[in-house]
Amino acid sequence: MPPSLPFLLGPAELPLAELHAARLDGELVGVGDRFSPPDIARTVDVRGARELRALALFPRLPAGLVVERRTAAWLHGAWAAPPAPLELCVRSDHRVRVSPDVAWTLRQAVLPPDELVVVRGVLATSPLRTALDLLRLPPDGAFDGRHRSAVVTLLLMGPRGRAEAEAVLDRSPHLPHKQRALDRLHALERLVPT
């Protein structure tokens, strides 16, 4: 019996040229920078798809860092592809030693435990925290249709959607860019029920 291949393939299993050729032939589909057989990638449910994306991210992440913003939105299924560079953060109450790398951006953030989830070993911001982070992005045109769509998708994952997001913002008096987030959230009110 031949050995079975893993769910996700990368350059360690097959040469990159063969992986891309198989993707072009429809024999594999891309999952981040990894590849999966289409019957696995297309038949998993939402939770399974999130786990598959986490497995694709896991080898690229330094220990102790948190996946956030658009990278977390991709992990949760609300963003089409993982951004380059990956958006990561270190919790303000943790000490992590990481060498700079062009593969990711890194910032420090205050993250309470209830705003974090672990998916297949990948520590990420929760869908609600991810939506709030996207709502607070700078006003320089960064909040476009893709961001609005991602925020709506992330808020619909929670039981109370927009009402829960508003409650978190109301409880956070010193949150940077809080008013910007509230304004953007109110602009989405016809798309996300309370």
mmCIF file of N, CA and C in Angstrom, residues 51-126:
data_model
loop_
_atom_site.group_PDB
_atom_site.id
_atom_site.type_symbol
_atom_site.label_atom_id
_atom_site.label_comp_id
_atom_site.label_asym_id
_atom_site.label_seq_id
_atom_site.Cartn_x
_atom_site.Cartn_y
_atom_site.Cartn_z
ATOM 1 N N GLU A 51 -10.237 24.981 9.945
ATOM 2 C CA GLU A 51 -9.143 24.138 10.424
ATOM 3 C C GLU A 51 -8.117 23.888 9.329
ATOM 4 N N LEU A 52 -8.562 23.726 8.100
ATOM 5 C CA LEU A 52 -7.645 23.533 6.976
ATOM 6 C C LEU A 52 -6.793 24.784 6.762
ATOM 7 N N ARG A 53 -7.411 25.961 6.858
ATOM 8 C CA ARG A 53 -6.641 27.206 6.729
ATOM 9 C C ARG A 53 -5.647 27.359 7.880
ATOM 10 N N ALA A 54 -6.044 26.949 9.092
ATOM 11 C CA ALA A 54 -5.127 27.011 10.234
ATOM 12 C C ALA A 54 -3.930 26.090 10.012
ATOM 13 N N LEU A 55 -4.175 24.914 9.466
ATOM 14 C CA LEU A 55 -3.070 23.991 9.176
ATOM 15 C C LEU A 55 -2.120 24.574 8.134
ATOM 16 N N ALA A 56 -2.664 25.359 7.212
ATOM 17 C CA ALA A 56 -1.815 26.006 6.207
ATOM 18 C C ALA A 56 -0.980 27.126 6.832
ATOM 19 N N LEU A 57 -1.526 27.826 7.819
ATOM 20 C CA LEU A 57 -0.819 28.917 8.481
ATOM 21 C C LEU A 57 0.220 28.436 9.489
ATOM 22 N N PHE A 58 -0.081 27.369 10.187
ATOM 23 C CA PHE A 58 0.705 26.935 11.336
ATOM 24 C C PHE A 58 2.218 26.873 11.089
ATOM 25 N N PRO A 59 2.689 26.272 9.996
ATOM 26 C CA PRO A 59 4.147 26.187 9.816
ATOM 27 C C PRO A 59 4.823 27.540 9.606
ATOM 28 N N ARG A 60 4.073 28.550 9.241
ATOM 29 C CA ARG A 60 4.646 29.876 8.953
ATOM 30 C C ARG A 60 4.692 30.794 10.169
ATOM 31 N N LEU A 61 4.068 30.400 11.279
ATOM 32 C CA LEU A 61 3.913 31.297 12.417
ATOM 33 C C LEU A 61 4.952 31.040 13.503
ATOM 34 N N PRO A 62 5.604 32.108 13.959
ATOM 35 C CA PRO A 62 6.479 31.962 15.123
ATOM 36 C C PRO A 62 5.640 31.674 16.368
ATOM 37 N N ALA A 63 6.173 30.894 17.275
ATOM 38 C CA ALA A 63 5.454 30.540 18.506
ATOM 39 C C ALA A 63 5.126 31.789 19.314
ATOM 40 N N GLY A 64 3.914 31.822 19.869
ATOM 41 C CA GLY A 64 3.500 32.895 20.750
ATOM 42 C C GLY A 64 2.844 34.086 20.080
ATOM 43 N N LEU A 65 2.846 34.134 18.748
ATOM 44 C CA LEU A 65 2.223 35.263 18.056
ATOM 45 C C LEU A 65 0.757 34.961 17.754
ATOM 46 N N VAL A 66 -0.021 36.027 17.630
ATOM 47 C CA VAL A 66 -1.460 35.920 17.406
ATOM 48 C C VAL A 66 -1.780 36.398 15.991
ATOM 49 N N VAL A 67 -2.575 35.621 15.284
ATOM 50 C CA VAL A 67 -3.053 36.001 13.949
ATOM 51 C C VAL A 67 -4.167 37.026 14.156
ATOM 52 N N GLU A 68 -4.086 38.152 13.426
ATOM 53 C CA GLU A 68 -5.079 39.213 13.615
ATOM 54 C C GLU A 68 -5.466 39.862 12.285
ATOM 55 N N ARG A 69 -6.370 40.820 12.364
ATOM 56 C CA ARG A 69 -6.849 41.639 11.260
ATOM 57 C C ARG A 69 -7.209 40.803 10.031
ATOM 58 N N ARG A 70 -6.667 41.156 8.848
ATOM 59 C CA ARG A 70 -7.069 40.455 7.615
ATOM 60 C C ARG A 70 -6.638 38.997 7.606
ATOM 61 N N THR A 71 -5.518 38.683 8.269
ATOM 62 C CA THR A 71 -5.092 37.283 8.337
ATOM 63 C C THR A 71 -6.090 36.477 9.156
ATOM 64 N N ALA A 72 -6.549 37.032 10.265
ATOM 65 C CA ALA A 72 -7.576 36.357 11.070
ATOM 66 C C ALA A 72 -8.896 36.278 10.301
ATOM 67 N N ALA A 73 -9.215 37.330 9.547
ATOM 68 C CA ALA A 73 -10.439 37.297 8.730
ATOM 69 C C ALA A 73 -10.360 36.155 7.720
ATOM 70 N N TRP A 74 -9.178 35.945 7.119
ATOM 71 C CA TRP A 74 -9.017 34.819 6.192
ATOM 72 C C TRP A 74 -9.176 33.498 6.929
ATOM 73 N N LEU A 75 -8.566 33.374 8.088
ATOM 74 C CA LEU A 75 -8.679 32.154 8.877
ATOM 75 C C LEU A 75 -10.143 31.830 9.163
ATOM 76 N N HIS A 76 -10.930 32.847 9.504
ATOM 77 C CA HIS A 76 -12.348 32.652 9.832
ATOM 78 C C HIS A 76 -13.238 32.530 8.590
ATOM 79 N N GLY A 77 -12.669 32.679 7.403
ATOM 80 C CA GLY A 77 -13.439 32.524 6.175
ATOM 81 C C GLY A 77 -14.086 33.793 5.665
ATOM 82 N N ALA A 78 -13.663 34.950 6.170
ATOM 83 C CA ALA A 78 -14.277 36.219 5.767
ATOM 84 C C ALA A 78 -13.410 37.022 4.802
ATOM 85 N N TRP A 79 -12.250 36.530 4.449
ATOM 86 C CA TRP A 79 -11.333 37.218 3.535
ATOM 87 C C TRP A 79 -10.899 36.207 2.496
ATOM 88 N N ALA A 80 -10.772 36.623 1.243
ATOM 89 C CA ALA A 80 -10.542 35.688 0.138
ATOM 90 C C ALA A 80 -9.197 34.964 0.186
ATOM 91 N N ALA A 81 -8.146 35.629 0.598
ATOM 92 C CA ALA A 81 -6.809 35.018 0.609
ATOM 93 C C ALA A 81 -6.007 35.620 1.752
ATOM 94 N N PRO A 82 -5.026 34.885 2.256
ATOM 95 C CA PRO A 82 -4.226 35.473 3.335
ATOM 96 C C PRO A 82 -3.433 36.664 2.807
ATOM 97 N N PRO A 83 -3.403 37.758 3.553
ATOM 98 C CA PRO A 83 -2.675 38.926 3.065
ATOM 99 C C PRO A 83 -1.166 38.678 3.086
ATOM 100 N N ALA A 84 -0.477 39.397 2.264
ATOM 101 C CA ALA A 84 0.985 39.359 2.283
ATOM 102 C C ALA A 84 1.456 40.770 2.543
ATOM 103 N N PRO A 85 2.137 41.007 3.598
ATOM 104 C CA PRO A 85 2.574 40.072 4.635
ATOM 105 C C PRO A 85 1.434 39.714 5.590
ATOM 106 N N LEU A 86 1.631 38.609 6.321
ATOM 107 C CA LEU A 86 0.656 38.209 7.325
ATOM 108 C C LEU A 86 0.584 39.280 8.408
ATOM 109 N N GLU A 87 -0.602 39.458 8.994
ATOM 110 C CA GLU A 87 -0.786 40.438 10.055
ATOM 111 C C GLU A 87 -0.846 39.704 11.391
ATOM 112 N N LEU A 88 0.179 39.922 12.206
ATOM 113 C CA LEU A 88 0.323 39.227 13.480
ATOM 114 C C LEU A 88 0.502 40.240 14.597
ATOM 115 N N CYS A 89 0.248 39.809 15.826
ATOM 116 C CA CYS A 89 0.513 40.670 16.970
ATOM 117 C C CYS A 89 1.017 39.822 18.122
ATOM 118 N N VAL A 90 1.620 40.514 19.078
ATOM 119 C CA VAL A 90 2.049 39.879 20.314
ATOM 120 C C VAL A 90 1.196 40.491 21.421
ATOM 121 N N ARG A 91 0.720 39.645 22.324
ATOM 122 C CA ARG A 91 -0.090 40.139 23.430
ATOM 123 C C ARG A 91 0.775 40.995 24.346
ATOM 124 N N SER A 92 0.228 42.094 24.809
ATOM 125 C CA SER A 92 1.000 43.054 25.608
ATOM 126 C C SER A 92 1.509 42.454 26.916
ATOM 127 N N ASP A 93 0.863 41.406 27.401
ATOM 128 C CA ASP A 93 1.297 40.791 28.653
ATOM 129 C C ASP A 93 2.203 39.571 28.438
ATOM 130 N N HIS A 94 2.696 39.384 27.225
ATOM 131 C CA HIS A 94 3.583 38.256 26.919
ATOM 132 C C HIS A 94 4.920 38.760 26.383
ATOM 133 N N ARG A 95 5.933 37.993 26.641
ATOM 134 C CA ARG A 95 7.254 38.277 26.092
ATOM 135 C C ARG A 95 7.542 37.236 25.021
ATOM 136 N N VAL A 96 7.762 37.715 23.822
ATOM 137 C CA VAL A 96 8.058 36.824 22.701
ATOM 138 C C VAL A 96 9.261 37.392 21.970
ATOM 139 N N ARG A 97 10.204 36.551 21.680
ATOM 140 C CA ARG A 97 11.376 36.954 20.929
ATOM 141 C C ARG A 97 11.215 36.470 19.495
ATOM 142 N N VAL A 98 11.125 37.425 18.581
ATOM 143 C CA VAL A 98 10.921 37.095 17.173
ATOM 144 C C VAL A 98 11.854 37.952 16.336
ATOM 145 N N SER A 99 12.523 37.324 15.399
ATOM 146 C CA SER A 99 13.363 38.082 14.474
ATOM 147 C C SER A 99 12.483 38.744 13.429
ATOM 148 N N PRO A 100 12.814 39.957 13.009
ATOM 149 C CA PRO A 100 12.021 40.610 11.957
ATOM 150 C C PRO A 100 12.014 39.768 10.681
ATOM 151 N N ASP A 101 10.907 39.819 9.977
ATOM 152 C CA ASP A 101 10.770 39.027 8.760
ATOM 153 C C ASP A 101 9.817 39.762 7.811
ATOM 154 N N VAL A 102 10.111 39.734 6.528
ATOM 155 C CA VAL A 102 9.237 40.375 5.545
ATOM 156 C C VAL A 102 7.934 39.607 5.346
ATOM 157 N N ALA A 103 7.851 38.397 5.901
ATOM 158 C CA ALA A 103 6.648 37.577 5.740
ATOM 159 C C ALA A 103 5.494 38.044 6.613
ATOM 160 N N TRP A 104 5.755 38.927 7.598
ATOM 161 C CA TRP A 104 4.687 39.387 8.472
ATOM 162 C C TRP A 104 4.942 40.797 8.986
ATOM 163 N N THR A 105 3.823 41.440 9.380
ATOM 164 C CA THR A 105 3.906 42.676 10.149
ATOM 165 C C THR A 105 3.576 42.295 11.583
ATOM 166 N N LEU A 106 4.133 43.044 12.524
ATOM 167 C CA LEU A 106 3.958 42.686 13.918
ATOM 168 C C LEU A 106 3.685 43.941 14.734
ATOM 169 N N ARG A 107 2.700 43.862 15.605
ATOM 170 C CA ARG A 107 2.410 44.956 16.518
ATOM 171 C C ARG A 107 2.051 44.362 17.866
ATOM 172 N N GLN A 108 2.028 45.198 18.880
ATOM 173 C CA GLN A 108 1.648 44.766 20.209
ATOM 174 C C GLN A 108 0.191 45.153 20.433
ATOM 175 N N ALA A 109 -0.565 44.282 21.116
ATOM 176 C CA ALA A 109 -1.989 44.559 21.346
ATOM 177 C C ALA A 109 -2.420 44.010 22.701
ATOM 178 N N VAL A 110 -3.384 44.692 23.301
ATOM 179 C CA VAL A 110 -4.007 44.206 24.530
ATOM 180 C C VAL A 110 -5.121 43.259 24.091
ATOM 181 N N LEU A 111 -5.001 42.001 24.480
ATOM 182 C CA LEU A 111 -5.974 40.987 24.062
ATOM 183 C C LEU A 111 -6.429 40.165 25.264
ATOM 184 N N PRO A 112 -7.632 40.429 25.767
ATOM 185 C CA PRO A 112 -8.159 39.583 26.843
ATOM 186 C C PRO A 112 -8.389 38.156 26.333
ATOM 187 N N PRO A 113 -8.341 37.170 27.209
ATOM 188 C CA PRO A 113 -8.515 35.774 26.784
ATOM 189 C C PRO A 113 -9.806 35.503 26.019
ATOM 190 N N ASP A 114 -10.905 36.227 26.341
ATOM 191 C CA ASP A 114 -12.169 35.973 25.655
ATOM 192 C C ASP A 114 -12.190 36.518 24.226
ATOM 193 N N GLU A 115 -11.139 37.229 23.817
ATOM 194 C CA GLU A 115 -11.046 37.727 22.444
ATOM 195 C C GLU A 115 -10.112 36.880 21.597
ATOM 196 N N LEU A 116 -9.720 35.712 22.111
ATOM 197 C CA LEU A 116 -8.808 34.822 21.399
ATOM 198 C C LEU A 116 -9.446 33.464 21.172
ATOM 199 N N VAL A 117 -9.080 32.837 20.080
ATOM 200 C CA VAL A 117 -9.478 31.459 19.792
ATOM 201 C C VAL A 117 -8.234 30.703 19.345
ATOM 202 N N VAL A 118 -8.260 29.396 19.543
ATOM 203 C CA VAL A 118 -7.181 28.540 19.063
ATOM 204 C C VAL A 118 -7.786 27.571 18.061
ATOM 205 N N VAL A 119 -7.233 27.567 16.853
ATOM 206 C CA VAL A 119 -7.707 26.665 15.802
ATOM 207 C C VAL A 119 -6.504 25.848 15.338
ATOM 208 N N ARG A 120 -6.526 24.565 15.626
ATOM 209 C CA ARG A 120 -5.440 23.663 15.210
ATOM 210 C C ARG A 120 -4.059 24.199 15.582
ATOM 211 N N GLY A 121 -3.946 24.744 16.782
ATOM 212 C CA GLY A 121 -2.668 25.249 17.257
ATOM 213 C C GLY A 121 -2.362 26.685 16.872
ATOM 214 N N VAL A 122 -3.212 27.311 16.077
ATOM 215 C CA VAL A 122 -3.017 28.700 15.660
ATOM 216 C C VAL A 122 -3.837 29.597 16.591
ATOM 217 N N LEU A 123 -3.149 30.513 17.267
ATOM 218 C CA LEU A 123 -3.813 31.467 18.137
ATOM 219 C C LEU A 123 -4.243 32.662 17.293
ATOM 220 N N ALA A 124 -5.519 33.008 17.367
ATOM 221 C CA ALA A 124 -6.061 34.081 16.519
ATOM 222 C C ALA A 124 -7.068 34.909 17.298
ATOM 223 N N THR A 125 -7.306 36.127 16.818
ATOM 224 C CA THR A 125 -8.370 36.926 17.405
ATOM 225 C C THR A 125 -9.710 36.298 17.025
ATOM 226 N N SER A 126 -10.683 36.427 17.906
ATOM 227 C CA SER A 126 -12.019 35.883 17.661
ATOM 228 C C SER A 126 -12.665 36.618 16.483
#
